[in-house]
PDB file of C-alpha atoms (C1' of nucleotides) in Angstrom:
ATOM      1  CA  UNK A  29      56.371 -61.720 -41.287  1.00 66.00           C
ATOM      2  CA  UNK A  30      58.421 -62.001 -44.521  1.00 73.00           C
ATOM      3  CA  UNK A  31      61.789 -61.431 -45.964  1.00 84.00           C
ATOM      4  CA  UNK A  32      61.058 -57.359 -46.059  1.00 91.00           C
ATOM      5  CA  UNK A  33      60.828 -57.739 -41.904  1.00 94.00           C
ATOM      6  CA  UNK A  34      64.444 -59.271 -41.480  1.00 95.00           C
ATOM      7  CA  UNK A  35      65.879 -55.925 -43.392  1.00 96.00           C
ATOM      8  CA  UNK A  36      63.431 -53.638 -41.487  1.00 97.00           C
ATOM      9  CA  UNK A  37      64.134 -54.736 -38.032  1.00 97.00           C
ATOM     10  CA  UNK A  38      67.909 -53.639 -38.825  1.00 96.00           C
ATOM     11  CA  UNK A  39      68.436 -50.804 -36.157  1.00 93.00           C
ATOM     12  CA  UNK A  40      64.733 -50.964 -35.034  1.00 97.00           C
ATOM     13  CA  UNK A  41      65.625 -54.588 -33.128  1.00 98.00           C
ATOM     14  CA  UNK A  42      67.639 -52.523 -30.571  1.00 98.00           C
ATOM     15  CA  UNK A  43      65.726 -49.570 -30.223  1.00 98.00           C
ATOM     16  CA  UNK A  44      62.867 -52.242 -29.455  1.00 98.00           C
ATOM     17  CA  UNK A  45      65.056 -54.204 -26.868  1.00 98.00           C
ATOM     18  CA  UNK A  46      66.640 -51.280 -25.320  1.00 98.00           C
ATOM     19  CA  UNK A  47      62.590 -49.978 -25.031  1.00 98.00           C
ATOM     20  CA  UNK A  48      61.913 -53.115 -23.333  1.00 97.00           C
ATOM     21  CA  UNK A  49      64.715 -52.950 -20.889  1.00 98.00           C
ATOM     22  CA  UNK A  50      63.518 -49.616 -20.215  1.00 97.00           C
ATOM     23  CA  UNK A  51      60.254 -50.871 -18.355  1.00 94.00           C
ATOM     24  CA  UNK A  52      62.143 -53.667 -15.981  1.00 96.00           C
ATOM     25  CA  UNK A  53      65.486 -55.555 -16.408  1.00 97.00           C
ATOM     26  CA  UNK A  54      65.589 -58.982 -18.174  1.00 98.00           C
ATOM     27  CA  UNK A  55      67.754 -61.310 -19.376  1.00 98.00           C
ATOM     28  CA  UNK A  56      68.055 -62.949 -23.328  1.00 97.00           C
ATOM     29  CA  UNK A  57      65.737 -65.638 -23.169  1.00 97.00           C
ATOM     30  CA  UNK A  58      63.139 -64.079 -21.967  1.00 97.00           C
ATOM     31  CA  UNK A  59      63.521 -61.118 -24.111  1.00 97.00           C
ATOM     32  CA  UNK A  60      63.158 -63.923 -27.244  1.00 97.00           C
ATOM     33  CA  UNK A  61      60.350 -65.348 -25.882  1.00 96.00           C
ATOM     34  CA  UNK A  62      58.372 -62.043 -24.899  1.00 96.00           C
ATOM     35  CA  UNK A  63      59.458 -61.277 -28.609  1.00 96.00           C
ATOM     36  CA  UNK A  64      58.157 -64.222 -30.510  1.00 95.00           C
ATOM     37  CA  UNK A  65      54.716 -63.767 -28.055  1.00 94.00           C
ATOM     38  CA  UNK A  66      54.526 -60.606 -29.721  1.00 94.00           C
ATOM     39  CA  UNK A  67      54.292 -62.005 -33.294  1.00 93.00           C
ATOM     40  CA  UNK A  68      58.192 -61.503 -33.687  1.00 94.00           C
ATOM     41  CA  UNK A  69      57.966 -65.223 -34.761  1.00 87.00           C
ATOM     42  CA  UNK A  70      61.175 -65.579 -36.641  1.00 83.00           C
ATOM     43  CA  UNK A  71      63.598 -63.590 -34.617  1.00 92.00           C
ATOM     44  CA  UNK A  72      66.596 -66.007 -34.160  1.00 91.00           C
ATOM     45  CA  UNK A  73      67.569 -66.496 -30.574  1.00 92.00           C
ATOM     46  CA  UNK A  74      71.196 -65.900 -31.428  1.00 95.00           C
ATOM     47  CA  UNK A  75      70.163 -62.592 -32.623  1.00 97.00           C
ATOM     48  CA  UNK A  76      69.430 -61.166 -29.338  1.00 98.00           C
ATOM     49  CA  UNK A  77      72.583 -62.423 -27.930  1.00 98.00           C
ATOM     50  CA  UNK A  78      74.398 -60.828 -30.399  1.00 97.00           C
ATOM     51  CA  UNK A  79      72.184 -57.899 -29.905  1.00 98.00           C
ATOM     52  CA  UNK A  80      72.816 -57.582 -26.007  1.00 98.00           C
ATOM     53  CA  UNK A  81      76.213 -58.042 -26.436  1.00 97.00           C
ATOM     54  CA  UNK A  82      77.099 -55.144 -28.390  1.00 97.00           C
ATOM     55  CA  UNK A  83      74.541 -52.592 -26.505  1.00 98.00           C
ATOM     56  CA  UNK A  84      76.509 -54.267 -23.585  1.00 97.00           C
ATOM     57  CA  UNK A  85      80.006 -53.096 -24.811  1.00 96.00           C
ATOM     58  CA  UNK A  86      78.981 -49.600 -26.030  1.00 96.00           C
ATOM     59  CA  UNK A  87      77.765 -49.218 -22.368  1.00 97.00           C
ATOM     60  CA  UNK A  88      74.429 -49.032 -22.682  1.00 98.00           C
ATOM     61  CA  UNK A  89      73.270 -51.497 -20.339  1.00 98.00           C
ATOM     62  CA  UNK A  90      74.669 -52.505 -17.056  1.00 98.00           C
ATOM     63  CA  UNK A  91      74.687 -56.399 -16.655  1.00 97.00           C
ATOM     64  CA  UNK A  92      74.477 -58.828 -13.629  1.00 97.00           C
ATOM     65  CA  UNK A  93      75.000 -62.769 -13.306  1.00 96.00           C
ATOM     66  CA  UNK A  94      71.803 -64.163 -11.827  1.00 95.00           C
ATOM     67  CA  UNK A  95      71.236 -67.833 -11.079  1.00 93.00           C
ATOM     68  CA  UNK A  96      68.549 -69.829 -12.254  1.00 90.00           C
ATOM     69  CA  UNK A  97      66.489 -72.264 -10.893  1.00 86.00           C
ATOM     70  CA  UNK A  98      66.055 -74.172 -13.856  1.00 88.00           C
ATOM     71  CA  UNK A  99      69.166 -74.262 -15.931  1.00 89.00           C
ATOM     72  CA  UNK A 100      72.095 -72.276 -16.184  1.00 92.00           C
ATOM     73  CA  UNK A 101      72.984 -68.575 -14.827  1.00 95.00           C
ATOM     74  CA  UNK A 102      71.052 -65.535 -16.380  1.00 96.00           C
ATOM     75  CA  UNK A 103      72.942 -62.380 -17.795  1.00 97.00           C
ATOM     76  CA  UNK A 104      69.925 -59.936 -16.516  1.00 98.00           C
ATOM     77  CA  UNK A 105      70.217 -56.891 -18.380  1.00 98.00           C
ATOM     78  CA  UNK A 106      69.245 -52.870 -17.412  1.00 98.00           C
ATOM     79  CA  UNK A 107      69.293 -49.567 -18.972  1.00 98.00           C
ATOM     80  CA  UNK A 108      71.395 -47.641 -17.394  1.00 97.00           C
ATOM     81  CA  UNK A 109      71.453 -43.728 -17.869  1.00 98.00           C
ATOM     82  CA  UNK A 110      73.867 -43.629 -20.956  1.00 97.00           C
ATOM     83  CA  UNK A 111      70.973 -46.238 -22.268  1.00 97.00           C
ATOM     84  CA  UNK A 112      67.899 -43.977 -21.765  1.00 97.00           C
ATOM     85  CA  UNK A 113      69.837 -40.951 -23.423  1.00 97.00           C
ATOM     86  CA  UNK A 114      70.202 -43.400 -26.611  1.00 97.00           C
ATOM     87  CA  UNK A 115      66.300 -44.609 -26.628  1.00 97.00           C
ATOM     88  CA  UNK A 116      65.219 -41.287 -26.256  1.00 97.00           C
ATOM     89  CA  UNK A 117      67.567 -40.775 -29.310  1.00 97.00           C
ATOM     90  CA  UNK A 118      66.021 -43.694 -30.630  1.00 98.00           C
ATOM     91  CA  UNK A 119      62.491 -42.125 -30.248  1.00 98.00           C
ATOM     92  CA  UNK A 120      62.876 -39.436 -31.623  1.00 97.00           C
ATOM     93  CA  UNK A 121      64.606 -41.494 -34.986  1.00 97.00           C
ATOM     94  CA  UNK A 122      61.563 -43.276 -34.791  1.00 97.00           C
ATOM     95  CA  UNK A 123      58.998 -40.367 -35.110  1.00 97.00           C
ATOM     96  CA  UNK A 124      60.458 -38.577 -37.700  1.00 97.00           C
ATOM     97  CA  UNK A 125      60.332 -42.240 -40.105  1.00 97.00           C
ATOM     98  CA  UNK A 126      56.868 -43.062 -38.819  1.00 97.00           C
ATOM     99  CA  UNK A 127      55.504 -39.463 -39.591  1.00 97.00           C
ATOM    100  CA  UNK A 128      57.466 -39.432 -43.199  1.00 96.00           C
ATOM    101  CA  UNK A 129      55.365 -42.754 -43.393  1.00 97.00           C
ATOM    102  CA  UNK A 130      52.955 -42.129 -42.729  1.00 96.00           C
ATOM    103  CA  UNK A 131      52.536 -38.818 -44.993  1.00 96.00           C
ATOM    104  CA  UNK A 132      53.739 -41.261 -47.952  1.00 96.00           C
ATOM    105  CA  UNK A 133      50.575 -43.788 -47.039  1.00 94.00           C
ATOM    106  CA  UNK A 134      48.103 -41.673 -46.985  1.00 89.00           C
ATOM    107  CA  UNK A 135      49.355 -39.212 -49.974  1.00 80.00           C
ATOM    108  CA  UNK A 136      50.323 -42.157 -52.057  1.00 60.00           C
ATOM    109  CA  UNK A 137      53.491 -40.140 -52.947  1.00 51.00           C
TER     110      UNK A 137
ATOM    111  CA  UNK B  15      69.133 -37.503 -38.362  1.00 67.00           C
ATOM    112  CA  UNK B  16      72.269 -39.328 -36.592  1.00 73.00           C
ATOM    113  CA  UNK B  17      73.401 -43.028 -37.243  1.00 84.00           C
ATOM    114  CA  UNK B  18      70.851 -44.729 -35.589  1.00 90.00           C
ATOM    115  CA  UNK B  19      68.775 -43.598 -38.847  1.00 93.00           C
ATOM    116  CA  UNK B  20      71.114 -45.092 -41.272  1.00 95.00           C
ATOM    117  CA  UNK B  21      70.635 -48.711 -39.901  1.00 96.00           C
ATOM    118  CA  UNK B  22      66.899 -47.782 -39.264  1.00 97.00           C
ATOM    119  CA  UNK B  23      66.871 -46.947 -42.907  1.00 97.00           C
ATOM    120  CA  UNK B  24      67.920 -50.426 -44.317  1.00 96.00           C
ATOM    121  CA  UNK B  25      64.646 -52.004 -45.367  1.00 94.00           C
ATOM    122  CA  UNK B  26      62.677 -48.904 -44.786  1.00 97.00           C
ATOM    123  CA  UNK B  27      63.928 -46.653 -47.708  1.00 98.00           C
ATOM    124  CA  UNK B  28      63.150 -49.263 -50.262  1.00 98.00           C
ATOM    125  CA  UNK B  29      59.524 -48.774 -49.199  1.00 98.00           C
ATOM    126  CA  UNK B  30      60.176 -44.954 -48.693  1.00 98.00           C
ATOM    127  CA  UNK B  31      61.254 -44.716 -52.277  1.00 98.00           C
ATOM    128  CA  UNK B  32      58.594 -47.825 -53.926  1.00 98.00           C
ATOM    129  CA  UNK B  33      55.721 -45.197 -52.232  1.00 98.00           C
ATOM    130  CA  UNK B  34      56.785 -42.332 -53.987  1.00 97.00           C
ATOM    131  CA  UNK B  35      56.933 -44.227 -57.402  1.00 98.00           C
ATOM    132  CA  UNK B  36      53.111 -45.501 -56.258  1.00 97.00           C
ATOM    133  CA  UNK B  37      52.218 -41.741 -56.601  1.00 94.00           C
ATOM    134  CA  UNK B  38      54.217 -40.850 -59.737  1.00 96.00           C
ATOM    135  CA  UNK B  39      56.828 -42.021 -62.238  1.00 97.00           C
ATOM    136  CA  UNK B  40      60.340 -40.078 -61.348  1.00 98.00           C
ATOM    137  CA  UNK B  41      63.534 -40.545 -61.923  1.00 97.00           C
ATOM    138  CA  UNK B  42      66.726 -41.009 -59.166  1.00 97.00           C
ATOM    139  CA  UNK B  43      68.053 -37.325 -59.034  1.00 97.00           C
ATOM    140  CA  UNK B  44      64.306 -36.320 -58.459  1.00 97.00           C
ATOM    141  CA  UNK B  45      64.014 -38.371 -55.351  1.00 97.00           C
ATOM    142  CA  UNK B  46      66.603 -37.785 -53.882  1.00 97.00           C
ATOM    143  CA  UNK B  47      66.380 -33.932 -54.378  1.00 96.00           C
ATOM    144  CA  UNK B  48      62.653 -34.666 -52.647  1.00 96.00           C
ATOM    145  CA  UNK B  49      64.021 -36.854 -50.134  1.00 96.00           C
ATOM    146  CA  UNK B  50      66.361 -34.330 -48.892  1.00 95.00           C
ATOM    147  CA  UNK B  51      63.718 -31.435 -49.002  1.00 93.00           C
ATOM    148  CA  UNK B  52      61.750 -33.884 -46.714  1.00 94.00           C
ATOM    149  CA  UNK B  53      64.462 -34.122 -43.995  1.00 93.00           C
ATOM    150  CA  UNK B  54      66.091 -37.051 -45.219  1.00 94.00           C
ATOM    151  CA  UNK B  55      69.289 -34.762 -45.223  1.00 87.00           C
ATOM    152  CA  UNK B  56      72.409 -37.706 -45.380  1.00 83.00           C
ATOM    153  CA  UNK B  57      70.912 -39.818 -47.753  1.00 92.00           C
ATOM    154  CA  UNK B  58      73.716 -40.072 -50.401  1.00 91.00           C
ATOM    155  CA  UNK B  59      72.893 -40.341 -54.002  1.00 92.00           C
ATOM    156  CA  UNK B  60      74.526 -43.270 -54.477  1.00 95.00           C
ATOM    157  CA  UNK B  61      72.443 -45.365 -52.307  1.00 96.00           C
ATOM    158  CA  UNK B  62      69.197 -44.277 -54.198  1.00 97.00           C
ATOM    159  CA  UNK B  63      70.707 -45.087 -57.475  1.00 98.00           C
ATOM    160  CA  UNK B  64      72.060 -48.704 -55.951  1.00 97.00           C
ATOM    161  CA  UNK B  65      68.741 -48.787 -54.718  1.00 98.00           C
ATOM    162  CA  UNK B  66      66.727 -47.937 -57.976  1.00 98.00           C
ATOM    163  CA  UNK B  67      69.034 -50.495 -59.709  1.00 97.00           C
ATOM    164  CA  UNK B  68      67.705 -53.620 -57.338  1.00 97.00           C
ATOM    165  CA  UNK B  69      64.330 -52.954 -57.636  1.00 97.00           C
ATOM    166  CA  UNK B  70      64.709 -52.838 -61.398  1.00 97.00           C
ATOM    167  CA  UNK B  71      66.554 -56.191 -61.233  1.00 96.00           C
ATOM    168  CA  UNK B  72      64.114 -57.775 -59.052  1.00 96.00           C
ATOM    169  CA  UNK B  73      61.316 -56.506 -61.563  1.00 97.00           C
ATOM    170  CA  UNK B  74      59.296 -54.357 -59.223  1.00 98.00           C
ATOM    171  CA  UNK B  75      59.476 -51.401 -61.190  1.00 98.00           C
ATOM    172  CA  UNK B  76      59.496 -50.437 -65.066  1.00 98.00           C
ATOM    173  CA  UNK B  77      62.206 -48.115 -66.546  1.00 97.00           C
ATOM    174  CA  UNK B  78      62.168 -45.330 -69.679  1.00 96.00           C
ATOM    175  CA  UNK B  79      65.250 -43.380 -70.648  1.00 95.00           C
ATOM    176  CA  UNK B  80      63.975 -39.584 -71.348  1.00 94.00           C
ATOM    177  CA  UNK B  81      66.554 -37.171 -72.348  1.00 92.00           C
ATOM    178  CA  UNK B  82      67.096 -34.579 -70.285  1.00 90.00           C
ATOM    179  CA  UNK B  83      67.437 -30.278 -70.767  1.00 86.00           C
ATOM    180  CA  UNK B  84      70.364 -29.654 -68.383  1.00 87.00           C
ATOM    181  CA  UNK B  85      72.399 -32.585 -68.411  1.00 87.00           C
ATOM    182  CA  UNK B  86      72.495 -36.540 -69.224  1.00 91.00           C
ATOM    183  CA  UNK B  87      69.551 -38.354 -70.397  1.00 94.00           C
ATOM    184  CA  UNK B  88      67.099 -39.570 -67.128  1.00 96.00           C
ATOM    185  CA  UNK B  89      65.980 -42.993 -65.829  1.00 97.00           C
ATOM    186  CA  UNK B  90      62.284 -42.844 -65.210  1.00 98.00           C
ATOM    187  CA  UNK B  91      61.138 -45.331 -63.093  1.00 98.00           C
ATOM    188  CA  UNK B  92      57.602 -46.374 -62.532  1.00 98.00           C
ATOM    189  CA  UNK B  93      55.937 -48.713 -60.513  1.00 98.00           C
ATOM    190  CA  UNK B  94      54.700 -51.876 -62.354  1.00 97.00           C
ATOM    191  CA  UNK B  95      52.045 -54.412 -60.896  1.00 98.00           C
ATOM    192  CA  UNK B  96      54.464 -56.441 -59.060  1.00 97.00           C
ATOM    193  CA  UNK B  97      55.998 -53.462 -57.283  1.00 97.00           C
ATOM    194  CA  UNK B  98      52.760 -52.547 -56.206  1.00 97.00           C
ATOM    195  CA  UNK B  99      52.075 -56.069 -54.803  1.00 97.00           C
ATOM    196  CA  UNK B 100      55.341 -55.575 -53.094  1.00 97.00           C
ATOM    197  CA  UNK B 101      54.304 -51.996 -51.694  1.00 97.00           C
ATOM    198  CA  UNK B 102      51.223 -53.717 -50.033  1.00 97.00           C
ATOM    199  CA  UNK B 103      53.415 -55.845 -48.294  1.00 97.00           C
ATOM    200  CA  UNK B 104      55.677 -53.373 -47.113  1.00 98.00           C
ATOM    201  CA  UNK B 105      52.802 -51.605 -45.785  1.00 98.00           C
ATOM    202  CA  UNK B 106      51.426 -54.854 -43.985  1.00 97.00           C
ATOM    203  CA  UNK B 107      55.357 -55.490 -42.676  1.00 97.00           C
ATOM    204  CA  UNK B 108      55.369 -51.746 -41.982  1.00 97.00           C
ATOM    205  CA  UNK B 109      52.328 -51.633 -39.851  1.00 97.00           C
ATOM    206  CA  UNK B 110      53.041 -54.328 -37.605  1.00 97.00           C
ATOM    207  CA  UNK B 111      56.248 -53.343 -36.558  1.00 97.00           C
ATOM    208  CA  UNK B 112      55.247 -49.700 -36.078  1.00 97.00           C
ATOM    209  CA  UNK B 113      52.445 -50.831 -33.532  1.00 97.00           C
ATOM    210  CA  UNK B 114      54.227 -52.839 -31.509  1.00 96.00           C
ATOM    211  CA  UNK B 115      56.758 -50.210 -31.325  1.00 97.00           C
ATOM    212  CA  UNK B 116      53.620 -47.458 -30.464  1.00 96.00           C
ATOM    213  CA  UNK B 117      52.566 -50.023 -27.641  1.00 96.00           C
ATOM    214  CA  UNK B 118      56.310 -49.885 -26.562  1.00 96.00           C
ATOM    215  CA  UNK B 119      56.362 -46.535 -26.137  1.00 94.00           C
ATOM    216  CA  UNK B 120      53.128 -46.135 -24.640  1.00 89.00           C
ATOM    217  CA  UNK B 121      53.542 -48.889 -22.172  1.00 80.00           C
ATOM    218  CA  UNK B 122      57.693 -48.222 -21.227  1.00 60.00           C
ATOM    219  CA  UNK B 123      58.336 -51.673 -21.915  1.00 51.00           C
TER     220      UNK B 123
ATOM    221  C1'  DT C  13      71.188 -95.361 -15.794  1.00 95.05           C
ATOM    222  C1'  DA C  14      70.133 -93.256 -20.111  1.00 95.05           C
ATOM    223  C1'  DC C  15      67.416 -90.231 -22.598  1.00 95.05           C
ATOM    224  C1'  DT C  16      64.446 -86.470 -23.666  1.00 95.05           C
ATOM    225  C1'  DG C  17      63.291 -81.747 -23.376  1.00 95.05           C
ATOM    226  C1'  DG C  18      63.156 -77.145 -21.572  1.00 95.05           C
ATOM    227  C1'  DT C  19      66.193 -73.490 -20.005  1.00 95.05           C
ATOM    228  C1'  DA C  20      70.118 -70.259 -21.074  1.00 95.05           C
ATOM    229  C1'  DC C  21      73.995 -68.471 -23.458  1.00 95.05           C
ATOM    230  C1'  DA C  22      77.778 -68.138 -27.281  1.00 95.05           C
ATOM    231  C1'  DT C  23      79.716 -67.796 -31.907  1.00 95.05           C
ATOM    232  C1'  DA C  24      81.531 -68.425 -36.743  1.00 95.05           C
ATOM    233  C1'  DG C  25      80.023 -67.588 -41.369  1.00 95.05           C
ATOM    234  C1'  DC C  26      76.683 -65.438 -44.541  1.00 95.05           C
ATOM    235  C1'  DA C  27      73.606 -62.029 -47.070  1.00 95.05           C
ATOM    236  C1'  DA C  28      71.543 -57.573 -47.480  1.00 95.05           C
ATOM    237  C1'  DC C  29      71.769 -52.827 -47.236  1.00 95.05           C
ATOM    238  C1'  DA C  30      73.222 -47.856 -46.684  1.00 95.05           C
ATOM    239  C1'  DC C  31      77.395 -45.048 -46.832  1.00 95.05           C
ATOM    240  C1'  DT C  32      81.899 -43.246 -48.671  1.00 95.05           C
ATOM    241  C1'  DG C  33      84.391 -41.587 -52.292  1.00 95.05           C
ATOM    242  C1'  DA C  34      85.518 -41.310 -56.691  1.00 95.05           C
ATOM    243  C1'  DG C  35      84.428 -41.069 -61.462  1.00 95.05           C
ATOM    244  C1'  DT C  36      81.862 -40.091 -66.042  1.00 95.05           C
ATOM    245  C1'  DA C  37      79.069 -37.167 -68.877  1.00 95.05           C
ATOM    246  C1'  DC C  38      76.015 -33.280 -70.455  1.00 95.05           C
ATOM    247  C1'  DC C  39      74.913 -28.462 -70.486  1.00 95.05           C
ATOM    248  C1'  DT C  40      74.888 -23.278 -69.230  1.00 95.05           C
ATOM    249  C1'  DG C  41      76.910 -19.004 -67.928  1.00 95.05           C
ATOM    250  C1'  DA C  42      80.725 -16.113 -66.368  1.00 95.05           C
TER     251       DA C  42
ATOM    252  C1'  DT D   1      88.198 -21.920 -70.258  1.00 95.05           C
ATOM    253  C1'  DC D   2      86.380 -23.194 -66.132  1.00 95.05           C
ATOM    254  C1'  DA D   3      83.018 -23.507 -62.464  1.00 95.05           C
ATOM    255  C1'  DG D   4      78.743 -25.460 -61.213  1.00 95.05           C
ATOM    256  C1'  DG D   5      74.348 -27.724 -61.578  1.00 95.05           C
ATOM    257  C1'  DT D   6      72.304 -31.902 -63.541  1.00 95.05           C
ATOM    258  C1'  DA D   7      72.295 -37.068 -63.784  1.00 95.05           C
ATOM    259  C1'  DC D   8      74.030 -41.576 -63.344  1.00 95.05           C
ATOM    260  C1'  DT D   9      77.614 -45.450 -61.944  1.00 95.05           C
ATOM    261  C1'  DC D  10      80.490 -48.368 -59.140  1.00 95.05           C
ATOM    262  C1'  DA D  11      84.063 -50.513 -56.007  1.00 95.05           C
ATOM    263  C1'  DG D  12      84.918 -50.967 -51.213  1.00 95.05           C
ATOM    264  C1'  DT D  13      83.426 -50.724 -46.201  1.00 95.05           C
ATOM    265  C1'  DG D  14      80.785 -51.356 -41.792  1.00 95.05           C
ATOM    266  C1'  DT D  15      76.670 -52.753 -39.434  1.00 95.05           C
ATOM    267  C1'  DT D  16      73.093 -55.741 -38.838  1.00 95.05           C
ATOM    268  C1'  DG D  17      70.043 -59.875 -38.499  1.00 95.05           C
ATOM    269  C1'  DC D  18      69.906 -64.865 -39.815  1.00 95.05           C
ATOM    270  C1'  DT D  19      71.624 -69.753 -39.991  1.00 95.05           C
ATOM    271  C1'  DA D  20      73.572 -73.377 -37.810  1.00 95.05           C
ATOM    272  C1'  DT D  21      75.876 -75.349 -34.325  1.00 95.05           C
ATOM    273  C1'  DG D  22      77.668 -76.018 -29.845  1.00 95.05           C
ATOM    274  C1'  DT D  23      77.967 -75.814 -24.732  1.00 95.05           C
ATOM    275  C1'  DA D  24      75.896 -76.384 -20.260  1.00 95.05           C
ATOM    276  C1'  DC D  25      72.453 -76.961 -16.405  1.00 95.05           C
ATOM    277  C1'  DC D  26      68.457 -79.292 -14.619  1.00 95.05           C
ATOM    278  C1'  DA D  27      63.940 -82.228 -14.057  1.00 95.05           C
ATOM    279  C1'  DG D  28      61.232 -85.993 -15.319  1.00 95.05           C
ATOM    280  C1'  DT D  29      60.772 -90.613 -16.957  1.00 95.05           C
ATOM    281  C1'  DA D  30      61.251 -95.183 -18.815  1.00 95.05           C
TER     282       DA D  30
END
DNA sequence: TACTGGTACATAGCAACACTGAGTACCTGA
DNA sequence: TCAGGTACTCAGTGTTGCTATGTACCAGTA
């Protein structure tokens, strides 16, 4: 992934995390390393702190203090309604980008 | 389209706009006129001309000055060999993120 | 004991990008 | 004369992801 990926994941990062969260809670570290298996290889680990955060204080997600067993306490994450009613948002964002697209790639303009 | 498009944008509209030059020279009051008639309905002018203006600078695309029957004089960009190298890429960039995203939504995280 | 390394989170400063809002300039028609 | 469509420009703002650094907990090992 290049340079073009770091502006193109702007808004798309937290539709993506917010669709993970969607399937089972989790908690930042594992998010970045489920990422990064994905071929997300240079999303920055402060990224998705800074990414929870703020989904976190627009009440997206409800949070709970979990401790590990090997290192310090997890912040696991979960959508909670308010959350589902923004990814479907999200979605729906999503579709009308990818079909544009998608139009463009195959009609060359 | 709400604001969750206008940070999904960033990134994605340079490619939006490179793929319509791929097709055909035009000029910025063109595309966004098309843009709009496409759905695209907030996209201010100003950020296609701001636009228009980087990918000149970074030498992606070459300009002509045409004058005009209705008002000032146009900028007609078209794409150059570079800009088309740089298209590819988006489309490479563009691909991977929209099927991990497709596998997202498929599999609910 | 001291050190390394994996786990887990936080944050200040930066760059890029789209938007807002205002402005300039050319031309036609009422 | 003035409104309105055409066509481009630019300063200022907010959001976002990245960089770099720091804190803290724990297990294994030399």
């Amino acid at each position: 992934m290049g340079k073009q990926a770091t502006e193109m994941l702007k808004g798309t990062l937290e539709g993506i995390v917010l669709a993970i969260l969607s399937g089972r809670s989790a908690y930042g570290y594992e998010i970045t390393a489920w990422l990064r298996d994905q071929g997300f290889s240079d999303i920055a680990e402060g990224t998705i702190y800074a990414l929870l955060v703020r989904v976190e204080q627009r009440g997206l997600v409800d949070v709970e203090k979990v401790p590990s067993e090997k290192g310090p306490p997890r912040k696991v994450y979960s959508l909670n309604a308010q959350g589902r009613e923004y990814l479907n948002e999200f979605w729906r964002t999503w579709s009308f980008l990818a079909e544009r697209l998608e139009q463009l790639r195959e009609g060359g303009g």
